[in-house]
mmCIF file of C-alpha atoms in Angstrom:
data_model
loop_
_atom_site.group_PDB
_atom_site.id
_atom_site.type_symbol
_atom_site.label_atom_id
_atom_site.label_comp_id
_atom_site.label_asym_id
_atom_site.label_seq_id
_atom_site.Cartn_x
_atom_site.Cartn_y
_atom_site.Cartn_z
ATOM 1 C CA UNK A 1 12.699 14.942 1.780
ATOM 2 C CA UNK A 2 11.689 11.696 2.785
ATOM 3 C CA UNK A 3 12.410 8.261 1.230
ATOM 4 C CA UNK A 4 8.641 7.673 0.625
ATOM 5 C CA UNK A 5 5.894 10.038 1.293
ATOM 6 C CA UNK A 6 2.341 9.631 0.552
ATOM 7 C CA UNK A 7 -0.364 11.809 1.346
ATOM 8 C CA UNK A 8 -1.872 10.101 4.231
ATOM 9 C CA UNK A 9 -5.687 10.792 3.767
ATOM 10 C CA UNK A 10 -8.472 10.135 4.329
ATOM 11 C CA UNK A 11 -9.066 9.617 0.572
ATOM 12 C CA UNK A 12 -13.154 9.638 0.299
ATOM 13 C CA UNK A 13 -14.421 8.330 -2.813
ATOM 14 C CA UNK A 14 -17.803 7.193 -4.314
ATOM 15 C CA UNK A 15 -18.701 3.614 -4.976
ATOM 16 C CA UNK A 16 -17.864 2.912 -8.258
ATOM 17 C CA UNK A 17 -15.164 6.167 -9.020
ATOM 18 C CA UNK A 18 -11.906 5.714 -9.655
ATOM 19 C CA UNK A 19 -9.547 6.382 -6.552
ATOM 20 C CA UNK A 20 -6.056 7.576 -7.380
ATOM 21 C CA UNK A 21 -3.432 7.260 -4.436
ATOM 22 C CA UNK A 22 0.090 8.911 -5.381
ATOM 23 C CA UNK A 23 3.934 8.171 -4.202
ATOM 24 C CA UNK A 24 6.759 10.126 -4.284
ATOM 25 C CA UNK A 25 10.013 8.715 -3.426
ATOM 26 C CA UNK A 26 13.292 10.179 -3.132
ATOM 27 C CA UNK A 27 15.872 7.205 -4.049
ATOM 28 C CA UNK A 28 16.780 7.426 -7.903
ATOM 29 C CA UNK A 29 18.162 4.051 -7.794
ATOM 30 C CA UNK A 30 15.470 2.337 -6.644
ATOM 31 C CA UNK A 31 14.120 -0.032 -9.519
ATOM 32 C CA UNK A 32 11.506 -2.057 -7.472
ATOM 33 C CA UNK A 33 7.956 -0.795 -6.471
ATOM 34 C CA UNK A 34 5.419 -2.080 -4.921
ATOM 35 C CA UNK A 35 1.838 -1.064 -3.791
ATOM 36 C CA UNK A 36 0.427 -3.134 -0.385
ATOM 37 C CA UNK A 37 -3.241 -2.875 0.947
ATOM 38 C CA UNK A 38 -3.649 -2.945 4.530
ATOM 39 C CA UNK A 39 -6.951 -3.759 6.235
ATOM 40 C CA UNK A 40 -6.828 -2.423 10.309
ATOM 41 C CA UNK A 41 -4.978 -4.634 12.244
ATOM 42 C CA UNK A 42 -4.329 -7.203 9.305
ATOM 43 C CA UNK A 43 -1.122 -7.843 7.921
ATOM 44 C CA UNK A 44 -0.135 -5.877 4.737
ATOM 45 C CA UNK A 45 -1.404 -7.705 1.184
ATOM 46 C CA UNK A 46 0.779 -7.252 -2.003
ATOM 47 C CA UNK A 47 -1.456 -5.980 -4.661
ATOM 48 C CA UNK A 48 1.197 -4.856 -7.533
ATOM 49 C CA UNK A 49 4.704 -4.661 -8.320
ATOM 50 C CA UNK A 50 6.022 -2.562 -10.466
ATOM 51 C CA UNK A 51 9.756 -2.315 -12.139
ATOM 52 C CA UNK A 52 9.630 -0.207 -15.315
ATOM 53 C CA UNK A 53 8.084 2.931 -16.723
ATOM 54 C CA UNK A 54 5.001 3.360 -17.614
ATOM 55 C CA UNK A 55 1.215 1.693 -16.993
ATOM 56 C CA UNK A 56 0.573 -1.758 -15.358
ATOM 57 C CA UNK A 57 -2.671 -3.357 -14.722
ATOM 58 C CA UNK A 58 -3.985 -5.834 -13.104
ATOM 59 C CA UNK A 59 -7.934 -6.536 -12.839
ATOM 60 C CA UNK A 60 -9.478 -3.210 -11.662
ATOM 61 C CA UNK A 61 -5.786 -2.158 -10.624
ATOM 62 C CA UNK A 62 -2.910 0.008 -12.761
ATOM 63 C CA UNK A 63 0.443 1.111 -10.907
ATOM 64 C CA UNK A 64 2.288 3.603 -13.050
ATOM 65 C CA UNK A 65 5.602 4.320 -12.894
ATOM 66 C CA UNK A 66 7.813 7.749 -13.710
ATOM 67 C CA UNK A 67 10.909 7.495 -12.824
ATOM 68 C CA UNK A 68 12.502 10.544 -13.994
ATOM 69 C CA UNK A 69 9.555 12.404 -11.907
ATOM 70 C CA UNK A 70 10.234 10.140 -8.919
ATOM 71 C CA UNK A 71 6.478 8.703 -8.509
ATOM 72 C CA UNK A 72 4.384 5.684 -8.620
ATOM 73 C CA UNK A 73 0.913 5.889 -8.332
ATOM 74 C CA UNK A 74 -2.149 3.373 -8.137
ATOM 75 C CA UNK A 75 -5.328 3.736 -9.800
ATOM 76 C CA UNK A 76 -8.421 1.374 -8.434
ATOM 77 C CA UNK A 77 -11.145 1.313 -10.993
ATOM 78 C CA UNK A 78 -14.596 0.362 -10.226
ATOM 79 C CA UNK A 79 -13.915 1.313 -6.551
ATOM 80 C CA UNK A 80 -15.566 -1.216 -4.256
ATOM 81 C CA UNK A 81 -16.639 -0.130 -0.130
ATOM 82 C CA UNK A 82 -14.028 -3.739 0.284
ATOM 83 C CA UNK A 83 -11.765 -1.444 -0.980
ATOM 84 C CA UNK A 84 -11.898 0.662 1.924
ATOM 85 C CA UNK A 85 -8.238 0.102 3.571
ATOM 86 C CA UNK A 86 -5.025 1.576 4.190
ATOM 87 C CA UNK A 87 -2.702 1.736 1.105
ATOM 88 C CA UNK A 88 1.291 1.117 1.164
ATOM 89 C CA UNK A 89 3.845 2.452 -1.171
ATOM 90 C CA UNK A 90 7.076 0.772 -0.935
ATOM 91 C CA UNK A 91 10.167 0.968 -2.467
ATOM 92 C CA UNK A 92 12.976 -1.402 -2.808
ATOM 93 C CA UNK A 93 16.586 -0.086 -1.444
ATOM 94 C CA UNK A 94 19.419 -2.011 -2.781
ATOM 95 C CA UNK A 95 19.312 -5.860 -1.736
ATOM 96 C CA UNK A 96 18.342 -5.663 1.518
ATOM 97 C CA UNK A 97 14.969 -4.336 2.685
ATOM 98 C CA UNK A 98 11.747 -2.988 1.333
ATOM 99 C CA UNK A 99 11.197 1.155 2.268
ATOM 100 C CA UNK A 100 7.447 1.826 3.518
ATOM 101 C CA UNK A 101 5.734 5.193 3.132
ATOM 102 C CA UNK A 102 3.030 5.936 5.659
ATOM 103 C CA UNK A 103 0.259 4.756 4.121
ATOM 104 C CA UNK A 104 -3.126 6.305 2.479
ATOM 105 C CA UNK A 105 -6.447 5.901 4.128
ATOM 106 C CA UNK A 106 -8.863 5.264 1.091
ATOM 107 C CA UNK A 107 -12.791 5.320 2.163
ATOM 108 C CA UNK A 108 -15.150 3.960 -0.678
ATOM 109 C CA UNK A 109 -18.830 5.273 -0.111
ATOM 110 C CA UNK A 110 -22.063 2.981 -0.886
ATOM 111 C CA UNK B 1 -1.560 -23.622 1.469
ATOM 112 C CA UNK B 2 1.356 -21.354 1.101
ATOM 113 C CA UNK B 3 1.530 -18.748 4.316
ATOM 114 C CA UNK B 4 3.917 -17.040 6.697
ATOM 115 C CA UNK B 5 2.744 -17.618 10.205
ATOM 116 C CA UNK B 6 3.910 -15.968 13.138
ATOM 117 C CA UNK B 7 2.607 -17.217 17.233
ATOM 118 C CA UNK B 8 2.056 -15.423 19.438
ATOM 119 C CA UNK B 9 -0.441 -13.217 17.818
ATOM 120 C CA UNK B 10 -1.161 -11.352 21.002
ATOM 121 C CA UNK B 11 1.484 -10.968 24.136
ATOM 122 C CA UNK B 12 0.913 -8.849 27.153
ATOM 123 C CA UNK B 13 4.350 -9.427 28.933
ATOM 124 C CA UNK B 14 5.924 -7.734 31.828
ATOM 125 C CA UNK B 15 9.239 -5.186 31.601
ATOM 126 C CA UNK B 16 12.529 -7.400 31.399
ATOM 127 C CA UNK B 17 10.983 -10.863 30.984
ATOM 128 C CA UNK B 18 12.431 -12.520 27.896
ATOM 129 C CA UNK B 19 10.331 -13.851 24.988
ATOM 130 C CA UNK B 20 10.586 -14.802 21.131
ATOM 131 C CA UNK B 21 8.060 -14.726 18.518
ATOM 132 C CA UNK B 22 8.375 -17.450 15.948
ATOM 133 C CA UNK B 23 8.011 -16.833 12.623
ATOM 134 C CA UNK B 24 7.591 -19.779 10.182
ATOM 135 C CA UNK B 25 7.619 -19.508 6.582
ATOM 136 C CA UNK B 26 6.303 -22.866 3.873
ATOM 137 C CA UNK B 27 7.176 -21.491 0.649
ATOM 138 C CA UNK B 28 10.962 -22.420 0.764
ATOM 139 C CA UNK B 29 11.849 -18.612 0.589
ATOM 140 C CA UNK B 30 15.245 -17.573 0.526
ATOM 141 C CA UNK B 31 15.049 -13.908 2.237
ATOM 142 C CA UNK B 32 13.066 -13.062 6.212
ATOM 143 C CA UNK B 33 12.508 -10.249 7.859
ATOM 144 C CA UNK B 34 11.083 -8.663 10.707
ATOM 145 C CA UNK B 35 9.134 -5.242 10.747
ATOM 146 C CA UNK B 36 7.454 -3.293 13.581
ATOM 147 C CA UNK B 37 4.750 -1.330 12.732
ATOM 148 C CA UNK B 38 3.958 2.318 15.170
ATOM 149 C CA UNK B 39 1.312 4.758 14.329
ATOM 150 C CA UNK B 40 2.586 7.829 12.990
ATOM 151 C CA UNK B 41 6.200 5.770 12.096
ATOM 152 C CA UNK B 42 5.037 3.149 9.623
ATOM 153 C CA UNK B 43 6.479 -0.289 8.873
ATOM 154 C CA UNK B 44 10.364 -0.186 9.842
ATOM 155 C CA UNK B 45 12.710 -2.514 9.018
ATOM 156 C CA UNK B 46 14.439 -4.350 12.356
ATOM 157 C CA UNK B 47 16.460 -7.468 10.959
ATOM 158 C CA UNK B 48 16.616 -9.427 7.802
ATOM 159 C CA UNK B 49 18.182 -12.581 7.001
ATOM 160 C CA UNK B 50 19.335 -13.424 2.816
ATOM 161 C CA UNK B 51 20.037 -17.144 3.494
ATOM 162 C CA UNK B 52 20.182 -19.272 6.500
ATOM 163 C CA UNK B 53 23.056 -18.181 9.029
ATOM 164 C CA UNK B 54 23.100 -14.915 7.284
ATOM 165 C CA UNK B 55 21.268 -12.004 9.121
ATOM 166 C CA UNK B 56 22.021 -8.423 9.365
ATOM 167 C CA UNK B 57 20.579 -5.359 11.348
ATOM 168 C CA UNK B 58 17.734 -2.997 9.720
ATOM 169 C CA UNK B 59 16.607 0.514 10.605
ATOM 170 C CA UNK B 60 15.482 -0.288 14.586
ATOM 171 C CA UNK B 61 17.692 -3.154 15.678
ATOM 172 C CA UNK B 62 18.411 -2.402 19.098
ATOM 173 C CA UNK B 63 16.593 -4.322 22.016
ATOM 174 C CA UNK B 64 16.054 -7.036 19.533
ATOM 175 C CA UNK B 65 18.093 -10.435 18.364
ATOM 176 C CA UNK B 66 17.533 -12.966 15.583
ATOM 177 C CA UNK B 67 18.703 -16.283 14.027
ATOM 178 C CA UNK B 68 17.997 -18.765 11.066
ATOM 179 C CA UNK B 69 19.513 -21.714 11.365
ATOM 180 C CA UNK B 70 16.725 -23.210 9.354
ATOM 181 C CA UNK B 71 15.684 -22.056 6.201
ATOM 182 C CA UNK B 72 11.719 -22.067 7.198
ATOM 183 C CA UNK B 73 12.245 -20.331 10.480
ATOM 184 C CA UNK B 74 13.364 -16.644 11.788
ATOM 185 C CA UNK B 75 12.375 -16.028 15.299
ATOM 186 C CA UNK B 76 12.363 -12.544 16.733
ATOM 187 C CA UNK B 77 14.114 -12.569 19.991
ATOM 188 C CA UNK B 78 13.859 -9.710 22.825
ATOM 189 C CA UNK B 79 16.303 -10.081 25.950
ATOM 190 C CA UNK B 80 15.007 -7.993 27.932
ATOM 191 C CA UNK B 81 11.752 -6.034 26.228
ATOM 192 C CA UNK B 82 10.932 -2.623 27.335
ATOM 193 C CA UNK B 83 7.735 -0.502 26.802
ATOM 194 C CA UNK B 84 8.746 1.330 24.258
ATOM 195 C CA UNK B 85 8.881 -2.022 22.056
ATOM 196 C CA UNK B 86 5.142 -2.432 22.751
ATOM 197 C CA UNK B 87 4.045 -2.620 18.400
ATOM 198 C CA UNK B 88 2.830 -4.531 16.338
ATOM 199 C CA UNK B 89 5.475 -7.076 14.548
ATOM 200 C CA UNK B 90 4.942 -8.785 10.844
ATOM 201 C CA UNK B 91 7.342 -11.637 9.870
ATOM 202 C CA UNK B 92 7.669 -11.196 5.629
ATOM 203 C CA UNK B 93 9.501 -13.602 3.354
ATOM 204 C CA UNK B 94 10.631 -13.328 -0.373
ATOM 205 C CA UNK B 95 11.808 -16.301 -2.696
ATOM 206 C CA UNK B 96 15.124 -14.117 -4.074
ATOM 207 C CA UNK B 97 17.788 -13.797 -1.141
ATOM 208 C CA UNK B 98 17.636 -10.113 -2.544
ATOM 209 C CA UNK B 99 14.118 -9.969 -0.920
ATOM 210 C CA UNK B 100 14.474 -5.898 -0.588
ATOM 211 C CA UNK B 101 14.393 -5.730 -4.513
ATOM 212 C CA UNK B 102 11.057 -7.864 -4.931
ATOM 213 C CA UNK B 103 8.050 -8.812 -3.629
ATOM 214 C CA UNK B 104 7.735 -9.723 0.039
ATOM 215 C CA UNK B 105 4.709 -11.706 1.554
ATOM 216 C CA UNK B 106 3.639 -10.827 5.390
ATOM 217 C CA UNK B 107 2.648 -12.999 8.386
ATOM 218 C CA UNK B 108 -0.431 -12.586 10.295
ATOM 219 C CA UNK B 109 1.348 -10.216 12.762
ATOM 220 C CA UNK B 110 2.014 -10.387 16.366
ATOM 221 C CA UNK B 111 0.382 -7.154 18.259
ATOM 222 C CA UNK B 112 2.849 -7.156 21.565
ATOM 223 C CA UNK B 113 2.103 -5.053 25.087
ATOM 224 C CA UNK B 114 5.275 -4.684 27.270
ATOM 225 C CA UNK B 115 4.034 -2.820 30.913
#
């Protein structure tokens, strides 16, 4: 199994729905998680962080945590076409370095 | 404003001609690293640095070289580049040296070409 796997997409949602982008990781250690946007060819944008069980949420965002299941997802309420971008879930390993998963390719339609 | 920035942005270079791209961070941060970025491979770790004079190999170090003998700067060295490190590179920085356990802030990103 891999460290992090998403699916990679394309997600296709409605304007206004509520897109729901899943992460499964592998690491039971881990403690740190941590959802990035990516626009194309942009540099990737922290949007949450998330460290314990259970819901977080931030504006029209919630990360949720299981860690005895071994996934973090991210909810985006309200979804916007701005929202439209490539979606990170990463993973801190130990100290040292952040883990990436592949990304999933949310589309918002007007 | 608080920012990582990175120059070049864009490099078309030739096989075996040496370059760095600088990465400069404002935000005092304690932990740097670099990442190159393939489709199909995702964001992969190639050096990180916990503290100045401190820096230690990620996941796809070879063909590259780093330093930080300056708190605020973490340039990305390659000796002699090769095609197959034609990517796109992001500079990130993170106030706790353990910058792999918390939140890590990008650069702009520096899309290379090596023919």
């Amino acid at each position: 199994q891999k460290e992090v796997e998403q699916n990679s997409g394309p997600l296709s949602v409605p304007e206004g729905a509520i897109a729901s982008l899943n992460c499964t990781y592998s690491d039971r250690v881990s403690q740190s998680f941590f959802w990035y946007r990516q626009y194309s060819g942009k540099s990737p944008e922290l949007i949450m962080s998330i460290y314990s069980n259970g819901d977080k949420e931030d504006g029209r965002f919630t990360a949720q945590l299981n860690k005895a299941s071994q996934y973090v997802s991210l909810l985006i309420r309200d979804s916007q076409p701005s929202d439209s971008a490539t979606y990170l879930c990463a993973l801190g390993r130990g100290s040292e370095k952040l883990v990436f998963g592949k990304g999933t390719k949310l589309t918002v339609n007007p | 404003e608080a920012q990582v920035t990175q120059n070049p942005r864009y490099l078309i270079t030739v096989t075996g001609k040496k370059l760095t791209v600088t990465c400069s961070q404002n935000m005092n941060h304690e932990y740097m690293s670099w990442y190159r970025q393939d489709p199909g491979l995702g964001l992969r770790q190639i050096y990180y640095s916990m503290n100045v004079e401190v820096t230690d190999k990620g996941d796809v170090p070879e063909g590259y070289k780093v330093s930080r003998k300056e708190k605020r700067n973490f340039p990305l060295i390659l000796e002699s580049p090769s095609p197959n490190q034609t990517s796109l590179y992001f500079c990130a920085s993170s106030p706790e040296p353990s910058g792999g356990s918390y939140e890590q802030y990008f650069g702009p990103g520096t899309r290379l070409t090596v023919t």
